[in-house]
Coordinates of C-alpha atoms and ligand atoms in Angstrom, one line a residue:
M1 CA 9.1 -11.2 38.7
P2 CA 10.0 -7.6 39.7
V3 CA 8.1 -4.9 38.1
A4 CA 11.3 -3.4 36.6
S5 CA 12.1 -6.7 35.0
L6 CA 8.6 -7.0 33.6
R7 CA 8.9 -3.5 32.2
A8 CA 12.3 -4.3 30.7
M9 CA 10.9 -7.5 29.0
M10 CA 8.0 -5.6 27.6
T11 CA 10.2 -2.9 26.3
H12 CA 12.4 -5.6 24.6
R13 CA 9.4 -7.3 23.2
A14 CA 7.9 -4.2 21.8
A15 CA 11.4 -3.2 20.2
R16 CA 11.5 -6.7 18.6
L17 CA 8.1 -6.2 17.2
D18 CA 8.9 -2.7 15.9
G19 CA 11.9 -4.3 14.2
L20 CA 9.6 -6.4 12.0
G21 CA 8.7 -3.4 10.1
T22 CA 9.9 0.0 9.9
T23 CA 9.7 2.7 12.7
V24 CA 10.8 5.3 10.2
F25 CA 7.3 6.7 9.9
T26 CA 6.9 7.2 13.7
E27 CA 10.4 8.7 13.8
M28 CA 9.9 11.0 10.9
T29 CA 6.4 12.2 11.9
A30 CA 7.9 12.9 15.5
L31 CA 10.6 14.9 13.8
A32 CA 8.0 16.8 11.6
T33 CA 5.9 17.7 14.7
R34 CA 9.1 18.8 16.7
T35 CA 10.5 20.9 13.9
G36 CA 7.3 22.1 12.4
A37 CA 8.5 20.9 9.1
I38 CA 6.2 20.0 6.1
N39 CA 5.6 16.2 6.3
L40 CA 6.2 14.5 2.9
G41 CA 7.0 11.4 4.6
Q42 CA 3.8 9.6 5.2
G43 CA 1.2 9.0 2.4
F44 CA -2.1 10.7 3.3
P45 CA -3.8 13.5 1.6
D46 CA -4.3 16.9 3.4
V47 CA -7.9 17.4 1.9
D48 CA -10.9 15.2 2.4
G49 CA -12.3 13.1 -0.5
P50 CA -15.7 13.8 -2.2
A51 CA -18.3 15.8 0.0
A52 CA -20.9 13.4 -1.3
V53 CA -19.3 10.5 0.3
V54 CA -18.8 12.3 3.5
E55 CA -22.7 13.0 3.4
A56 CA -23.1 9.3 2.9
A57 CA -21.3 8.5 5.9
V58 CA -23.3 11.2 8.0
A59 CA -26.6 9.8 6.6
A60 CA -25.5 6.2 7.5
L61 CA -24.6 7.4 11.1
R62 CA -28.0 9.2 11.5
G63 CA -29.8 6.3 9.8
G64 CA -29.1 3.8 12.5
H65 CA -26.2 1.9 10.8
N66 CA -24.3 1.8 14.0
Q67 CA -24.1 -1.8 15.2
Y68 CA -21.9 -4.8 14.1
A69 CA -21.8 -5.2 10.5
P70 CA -22.3 -8.9 9.3
L71 CA -18.9 -10.7 9.3
P72 CA -18.5 -10.7 5.4
G73 CA -19.4 -6.9 5.4
V74 CA -22.4 -4.9 4.7
P75 CA -24.3 -6.3 1.6
A76 CA -24.4 -3.0 -0.2
L77 CA -20.6 -2.7 -0.1
R78 CA -20.0 -6.2 -0.9
D79 CA -22.3 -5.8 -4.0
A80 CA -20.6 -2.5 -5.0
V81 CA -17.1 -4.1 -4.8
L82 CA -18.2 -7.0 -7.1
D83 CA -19.7 -4.7 -9.6
H84 CA -16.6 -2.7 -9.5
Q85 CA -14.5 -5.7 -10.3
R86 CA -16.7 -6.9 -13.1
E87 CA -17.3 -3.2 -14.6
T88 CA -13.8 -2.1 -14.3
Y89 CA -11.7 -5.3 -15.1
G90 CA -14.1 -7.8 -16.4
L91 CA -13.4 -10.0 -13.3
E92 CA -16.2 -12.2 -11.6
P93 CA -15.0 -12.9 -8.1
E94 CA -16.9 -15.8 -6.4
D95 CA -16.8 -13.9 -3.0
V96 CA -15.8 -10.7 -1.3
L97 CA -14.9 -10.0 2.2
I98 CA -15.0 -6.4 3.8
T99 CA -11.9 -5.7 6.2
F100 CA -10.5 -3.0 8.3
G101 CA -8.5 -1.5 5.5
A102 CA -6.3 -3.3 3.1
T103 CA -4.0 -3.8 5.9
E104 CA -6.2 -6.4 7.6
A105 CA -7.0 -8.2 4.6
I106 CA -3.1 -8.7 4.1
A107 CA -2.6 -9.8 7.7
A108 CA -5.6 -12.1 7.6
A109 CA -4.6 -13.6 4.2
L110 CA -1.1 -14.4 5.4
L111 CA -2.4 -15.8 8.7
A112 CA -4.8 -18.0 6.8
L113 CA -2.6 -19.1 4.0
C114 CA 0.7 -19.8 5.8
D115 CA 1.9 -22.5 8.0
R116 CA 5.0 -22.1 10.1
G117 CA 8.1 -22.5 7.8
D118 CA 6.2 -21.7 4.5
E119 CA 7.6 -19.0 2.4
V120 CA 6.2 -15.7 1.0
V121 CA 7.9 -14.4 -2.1
V122 CA 7.3 -10.8 -1.9
L123 CA 8.5 -7.7 -4.0
E124 CA 11.0 -5.5 -2.2
P125 CA 10.9 -2.6 -1.4
Y126 CA 7.6 -3.2 0.4
Y127 CA 5.0 -1.7 2.4
D128 CA 6.0 -2.0 5.9
S129 CA 3.2 -4.3 7.4
Y130 CA 4.3 -7.1 4.8
A131 CA 7.4 -8.3 6.7
A132 CA 5.6 -8.0 10.2
C133 CA 2.6 -10.0 9.0
I134 CA 4.7 -12.7 7.3
A135 CA 6.5 -13.0 10.6
F136 CA 3.2 -13.2 12.6
A137 CA 2.2 -16.0 10.3
G138 CA 5.5 -17.8 11.3
A139 CA 6.4 -17.8 7.7
R140 CA 9.7 -16.5 6.0
R141 CA 9.8 -13.9 3.4
R142 CA 11.8 -14.5 0.2
P143 CA 12.2 -10.9 -1.3
V144 CA 12.6 -10.2 -5.0
T145 CA 14.3 -7.0 -5.3
L146 CA 13.3 -4.2 -7.6
R147 CA 16.3 -2.0 -8.3
P148 CA 16.4 1.7 -9.3
P149 CA 16.3 3.5 -11.4
E150 CA 13.7 1.2 -13.5
F151 CA 12.3 -0.9 -10.7
R152 CA 11.5 -3.8 -13.0
L153 CA 10.5 -7.1 -11.9
D154 CA 13.2 -9.6 -13.3
G155 CA 11.7 -13.0 -14.1
D156 CA 14.9 -14.8 -13.4
A157 CA 15.2 -13.2 -9.9
L158 CA 11.5 -14.2 -9.3
R159 CA 12.0 -17.8 -10.3
A160 CA 15.3 -17.9 -8.1
A161 CA 13.4 -16.8 -5.1
I162 CA 10.8 -19.7 -5.3
S163 CA 11.7 -22.6 -3.2
P164 CA 9.5 -25.9 -2.6
R165 CA 8.4 -24.2 0.7
A166 CA 7.0 -21.1 -1.3
R167 CA 3.2 -21.0 -0.8
V168 CA 2.2 -17.3 -1.4
L169 CA 3.4 -14.6 -3.9
L170 CA 2.5 -11.3 -2.3
L171 CA 2.3 -8.7 -5.0
N172 CA 1.7 -5.0 -4.9
T173 CA 0.8 -3.2 -8.2
P174 CA 0.7 -0.2 -8.6
H175 CA 3.6 -0.4 -6.2
N176 CA 4.5 1.5 -3.1
P177 CA 7.2 2.8 -2.7
T178 CA 8.5 2.8 -6.3
G179 CA 5.4 4.0 -8.1
R180 CA 5.7 1.4 -10.7
V181 CA 2.9 -0.2 -12.5
L182 CA 3.8 -3.8 -13.3
D183 CA 3.3 -4.4 -17.1
R184 CA 2.0 -7.3 -19.0
R185 CA 5.5 -9.0 -19.3
E186 CA 6.0 -8.8 -15.7
L187 CA 2.7 -10.2 -14.7
D188 CA 3.1 -13.0 -17.2
A189 CA 6.3 -13.9 -15.3
V190 CA 4.1 -13.6 -12.1
A191 CA 1.5 -15.8 -13.5
A192 CA 3.8 -18.4 -14.9
A193 CA 5.5 -18.8 -11.4
C194 CA 2.1 -19.1 -9.7
L195 CA 1.0 -21.8 -12.1
E196 CA 4.1 -23.7 -12.1
H197 CA 4.8 -23.8 -8.4
D198 CA 1.1 -23.9 -7.4
L199 CA 1.3 -20.5 -5.5
V200 CA -1.5 -18.3 -4.3
C201 CA -1.1 -14.7 -5.5
V202 CA -2.2 -12.1 -2.8
S203 CA -2.4 -9.0 -4.8
D204 CA -2.3 -5.7 -3.0
E205 CA -3.9 -3.1 -5.4
V206 CA -4.8 -0.2 -3.0
Y207 CA -3.4 2.3 -5.8
E208 CA -5.3 0.9 -8.7
H209 CA -7.0 4.1 -9.4
L210 CA -4.1 6.4 -8.9
V211 CA -2.3 5.5 -12.3
Y212 CA -1.0 8.6 -14.3
D213 CA 0.8 6.9 -17.1
G214 CA -0.3 3.6 -18.4
R215 CA -2.9 1.2 -17.2
H216 CA -3.4 -1.0 -14.0
L217 CA -3.6 -4.7 -15.0
P218 CA -5.0 -6.9 -12.0
P219 CA -3.1 -10.2 -11.8
A220 CA -6.3 -12.0 -11.4
T221 CA -7.2 -11.0 -15.2
L222 CA -4.3 -13.1 -16.5
P223 CA -5.1 -16.7 -17.8
G224 CA -5.5 -19.2 -15.0
M225 CA -4.9 -16.5 -12.3
A226 CA -8.4 -15.7 -11.2
Q227 CA -8.8 -19.3 -9.7
R228 CA -5.6 -18.6 -7.4
T229 CA -5.6 -14.8 -6.6
L230 CA -6.9 -12.9 -3.8
T231 CA -7.4 -9.3 -4.8
I232 CA -7.1 -6.5 -2.3
S233 CA -7.9 -3.1 -2.4
S234 CA -9.6 -0.3 -0.2
V235 CA -11.3 3.0 -0.1
G236 CA -8.5 5.0 1.4
K237 CA -6.2 5.9 -1.5
S238 CA -8.7 6.0 -4.3
F239 CA -11.1 8.3 -2.7
S240 CA -8.7 10.1 -0.3
F241 CA -10.2 8.7 2.9
T242 CA -7.1 7.0 4.3
G243 CA -8.4 7.3 7.9
W244 CA -11.5 5.2 7.2
K245 CA -9.8 2.0 6.8
I246 CA -12.5 0.2 4.7
G247 CA -10.9 -2.4 2.7
W248 CA -11.9 -5.7 0.9
C249 CA -10.6 -8.9 -0.7
S250 CA -12.2 -10.7 -3.4
G251 CA -11.5 -13.9 -5.4
P252 CA -12.3 -17.7 -5.2
A253 CA -14.8 -18.7 -2.7
E254 CA -12.4 -21.0 -0.6
L255 CA -9.7 -18.2 -0.5
V256 CA -12.0 -15.7 0.7
A257 CA -13.6 -18.1 3.3
A258 CA -10.1 -18.9 4.7
V259 CA -9.4 -15.1 5.1
R260 CA -12.8 -14.6 6.6
S261 CA -12.0 -17.3 9.3
V262 CA -9.1 -15.3 10.5
K263 CA -10.7 -12.0 10.3
Q264 CA -13.6 -13.2 12.7
Y265 CA -11.0 -13.4 15.4
L266 CA -9.1 -10.3 14.6
T267 CA -11.7 -7.6 14.5
F268 CA -14.9 -9.5 13.4
A269 CA -16.5 -6.5 11.8
G270 CA -16.1 -2.7 11.8
G271 CA -16.8 0.7 10.5
T272 CA -20.5 -0.1 9.7
P273 CA -21.5 3.5 8.7
L274 CA -18.2 4.0 6.7
Q275 CA -19.0 0.6 4.9
H276 CA -22.3 2.2 3.8
A277 CA -20.4 5.3 2.6
A278 CA -17.8 3.3 0.9
A279 CA -20.7 1.7 -1.2
A280 CA -21.9 5.2 -2.0
A281 CA -18.5 6.1 -3.1
L282 CA -18.1 3.2 -5.6
R283 CA -21.6 3.8 -7.0
L284 CA -21.2 7.6 -7.4
N285 CA -22.1 8.6 -11.1
P286 CA -20.3 10.1 -12.5
S287 CA -17.4 8.7 -10.7
P288 CA -15.0 11.1 -9.0
L289 CA -12.1 8.8 -9.6
P290 CA -10.7 10.2 -12.9
A291 CA -10.7 13.8 -11.4
L292 CA -9.2 12.7 -8.2
R293 CA -6.3 10.9 -10.3
D294 CA -5.9 13.9 -12.7
D295 CA -5.5 16.1 -9.7
L296 CA -2.8 13.9 -8.1
R297 CA -1.0 13.7 -11.5
A298 CA -0.7 17.5 -11.4
R299 CA 0.7 17.4 -8.1
R300 CA 3.1 14.6 -9.0
D301 CA 4.3 16.9 -11.8
Q302 CA 4.5 19.9 -9.5
L303 CA 6.6 18.0 -6.9
C304 CA 9.0 16.5 -9.6
A305 CA 9.5 20.0 -11.0
G306 CA 10.3 21.3 -7.5
L307 CA 12.8 18.5 -6.8
R308 CA 14.5 19.1 -10.1
D309 CA 14.7 22.9 -9.2
A310 CA 16.3 21.8 -5.8
G311 CA 19.0 19.9 -7.8
L312 CA 17.7 16.5 -6.8
R313 CA 16.7 13.8 -9.5
P314 CA 13.3 12.6 -9.5
L315 CA 12.3 9.1 -10.8
V316 CA 9.0 10.2 -12.2
P317 CA 6.5 7.6 -11.0
A318 CA 3.7 6.2 -13.1
A319 CA 1.4 5.8 -10.2
T320 CA 0.8 6.0 -6.2
Y321 CA 1.4 9.0 -4.0
F322 CA 5.0 8.9 -4.1
V323 CA 8.0 10.0 -6.1
N324 CA 11.8 8.7 -5.3
A325 CA 14.4 11.2 -6.0
D326 CA 18.1 10.5 -6.2
V327 CA 19.7 13.0 -3.7
G328 CA 23.2 12.1 -4.7
T329 CA 24.4 11.4 -1.0
G330 CA 23.6 9.0 1.7
A331 CA 19.7 9.1 2.0
E332 CA 19.5 8.3 5.6
A333 CA 21.7 11.0 6.8
F334 CA 20.1 13.4 4.1
C335 CA 16.6 12.7 5.7
S336 CA 17.7 13.1 9.3
A337 CA 19.0 16.5 8.5
L338 CA 16.4 17.6 6.1
P339 CA 14.0 18.9 8.7
E340 CA 16.6 21.3 10.3
R341 CA 18.2 22.2 6.9
C342 CA 15.1 23.3 5.2
G343 CA 11.9 22.3 7.0
V344 CA 10.8 19.2 4.9
V345 CA 10.4 15.6 6.1
A346 CA 10.9 12.6 3.6
I347 CA 11.8 9.0 4.0
P348 CA 14.8 7.2 2.8
T349 CA 13.7 4.6 0.3
G350 CA 16.1 2.0 1.7
A351 CA 13.9 1.7 4.8
F352 CA 11.5 -0.3 2.6
Y353 CA 14.2 -2.8 1.6
D354 CA 15.8 -5.6 3.6
D355 CA 18.9 -4.6 2.1
R356 CA 19.0 -0.9 2.9
A357 CA 22.1 -0.5 0.5
A358 CA 19.7 -1.4 -2.5
A359 CA 18.7 2.3 -2.7
P360 CA 21.5 4.2 -0.9
T361 CA 20.8 7.6 -2.2
L362 CA 17.1 7.5 -2.9
V363 CA 14.5 9.5 -0.9
R364 CA 10.8 9.0 -1.0
F365 CA 8.5 12.2 -1.1
A366 CA 4.7 12.2 -0.9
F367 CA 2.8 14.4 -3.4
C368 CA -0.7 13.8 -2.1
K369 CA -0.7 17.1 -0.6
R370 CA -2.4 20.6 -1.5
S371 CA -0.7 22.4 -4.4
E372 CA 0.1 25.4 -2.1
V373 CA 1.9 22.8 0.4
I374 CA 3.9 21.3 -2.5
A375 CA 4.9 24.8 -3.5
E376 CA 6.2 25.8 -0.2
A377 CA 8.0 22.5 0.1
A378 CA 9.5 23.3 -3.4
R379 CA 10.5 26.6 -2.2
R380 CA 12.2 25.1 1.0
L381 CA 13.9 22.4 -0.9
A382 CA 15.2 24.9 -3.4
T383 CA 17.3 26.4 -0.4
L384 CA 19.4 23.2 -0.5
R385 CA 21.2 24.5 -3.6
A386 CA 22.6 27.4 -1.6
S387 CA 23.4 25.3 1.6
Ligands
PLP1 C1 1.0 -0.9 -0.7 C2 0.0 -0.6 0.3 N1 -1.0 -1.4 0.9 C3 -1.8 -1.2 1.8 C4 -2.0 0.0 2.4 C5 -2.8 0.3 3.5 O1 -4.1 0.4 2.9 P1 -5.3 0.6 4.0 O2 -5.2 2.0 4.6 O3 -6.5 0.4 3.2 O4 -5.1 -0.4 5.1 C6 -0.9 1.0 2.0 C7 -0.9 2.3 2.8 O5 0.0 3.0 2.7 C8 0.0 0.6 0.9 O6 0.9 1.6 0.6

C-alpha cells in the first residue's frame, strides 16, 4: 500500500475513534491556548492538593518505591481503600483493585463484563470515555436521558432502556456534567432494575467527596446491591491531584477478579510511588476532605454569582466541579465565540449527550479554579451584557 494511502487510512481510523467520544475538550483547550482565554472547559484544579500528600509521594520516590507494583495494587493503598469504604459508608467490599485512574477501572470493567452485542444502560449526559469504552467492548449503549433543569433520573425511562441484552448499568453519582447527586428514590429505581434484570452496576463515584448540598449515597449500600456493584473512585477529584491517575474499584471478589484479568493486559500496574501517597492521603488525620469540599463550595457560589451577573442562568449544582448555565441561545455557537468575545472557554453541555439537542442552550463551566481566576472570569463574562 502506498504511504499516502496508509496515512489516509490511519487518519480515517483516528477520526472514527475520536468520534466515539467527544473531541470538544481538545478543541476548546486549543482555543484557550491560542486566544489566551481562561479555560473553564476542562475540570482540573489550578492548585495542588494537600502538601502532606505531595511529601508522601516524594518520600515514596526517595524510599525506593519505584518498581512495578503488584497487579492488585500496593497493599497499603488497598487496605486504605477498604477502610475508607467501611468507615465512610459501612461497606465491606470483598476485594479491591488499584487502577490507572477511575478511567482505567471503567474501561477494564466494561471489557471484562460485556460480550459483543451486550447492552450497557448508561445515564446521559455522560463522561466522555463511557461511549468509547462501551464501543471497545463491542457492546451497545442504551442511554437514559437526564433532562434539564432538574436532571432527575426517571424510573420509567430507566425501565424502558433495559432490554434482554442489557448486562451492565453504568452509573455515575455524583454526576458529571449535571452536578446531580442521585437521591434515595432514584437509587431505589436503579436497585430495582438491577435486581429484576440481573444487571451488574458499575458505579463511578469519583466526585464522592465533592458534595455541597445533600449526601452521597453509594448504590452498593442499597439492599441486595453490594453483591452486584463494582464501585469506582480515585484520588484525583477528592484530593485535587487529577494528574496522578490513581484510582480503584471495589466490590464482590468475582467482579473485581474479572476487572483484574483485563487490567493485567492493559497497564498491569503503575504509579507505585503515587499509590503510596494516595494511601497516605486517605489516612490523613484529620482528613483534609471537608476543607477541600468547603473551599470548592465557596468557588461554586462565586462562579454562580458571576454567571448571574453576566445575565446567564446557572443551574446550581449539588456536587462536582461543574455548573451548567442557560445562556439563552445556541450553546455550541456561544462556546465557539466565547474566547474571542470575552476571553473565557466553556463547553456546550450538549456535547455530553448522544442527542445534542437535549440541552441546546446549556453551557458547562468548571469552578475548580482559584478564587482570583474565577473573579477575573466573572469580570470578563460580565462584559457580555454590553456586547
Ligand atoms: C465522571 C468521571 N469519571 C471519571 C473521571 C476520570 O477519573 P480519573 O482521572 O481518576 O481517571 C472523570 C474525570 O473528569 C469524571 O468526570
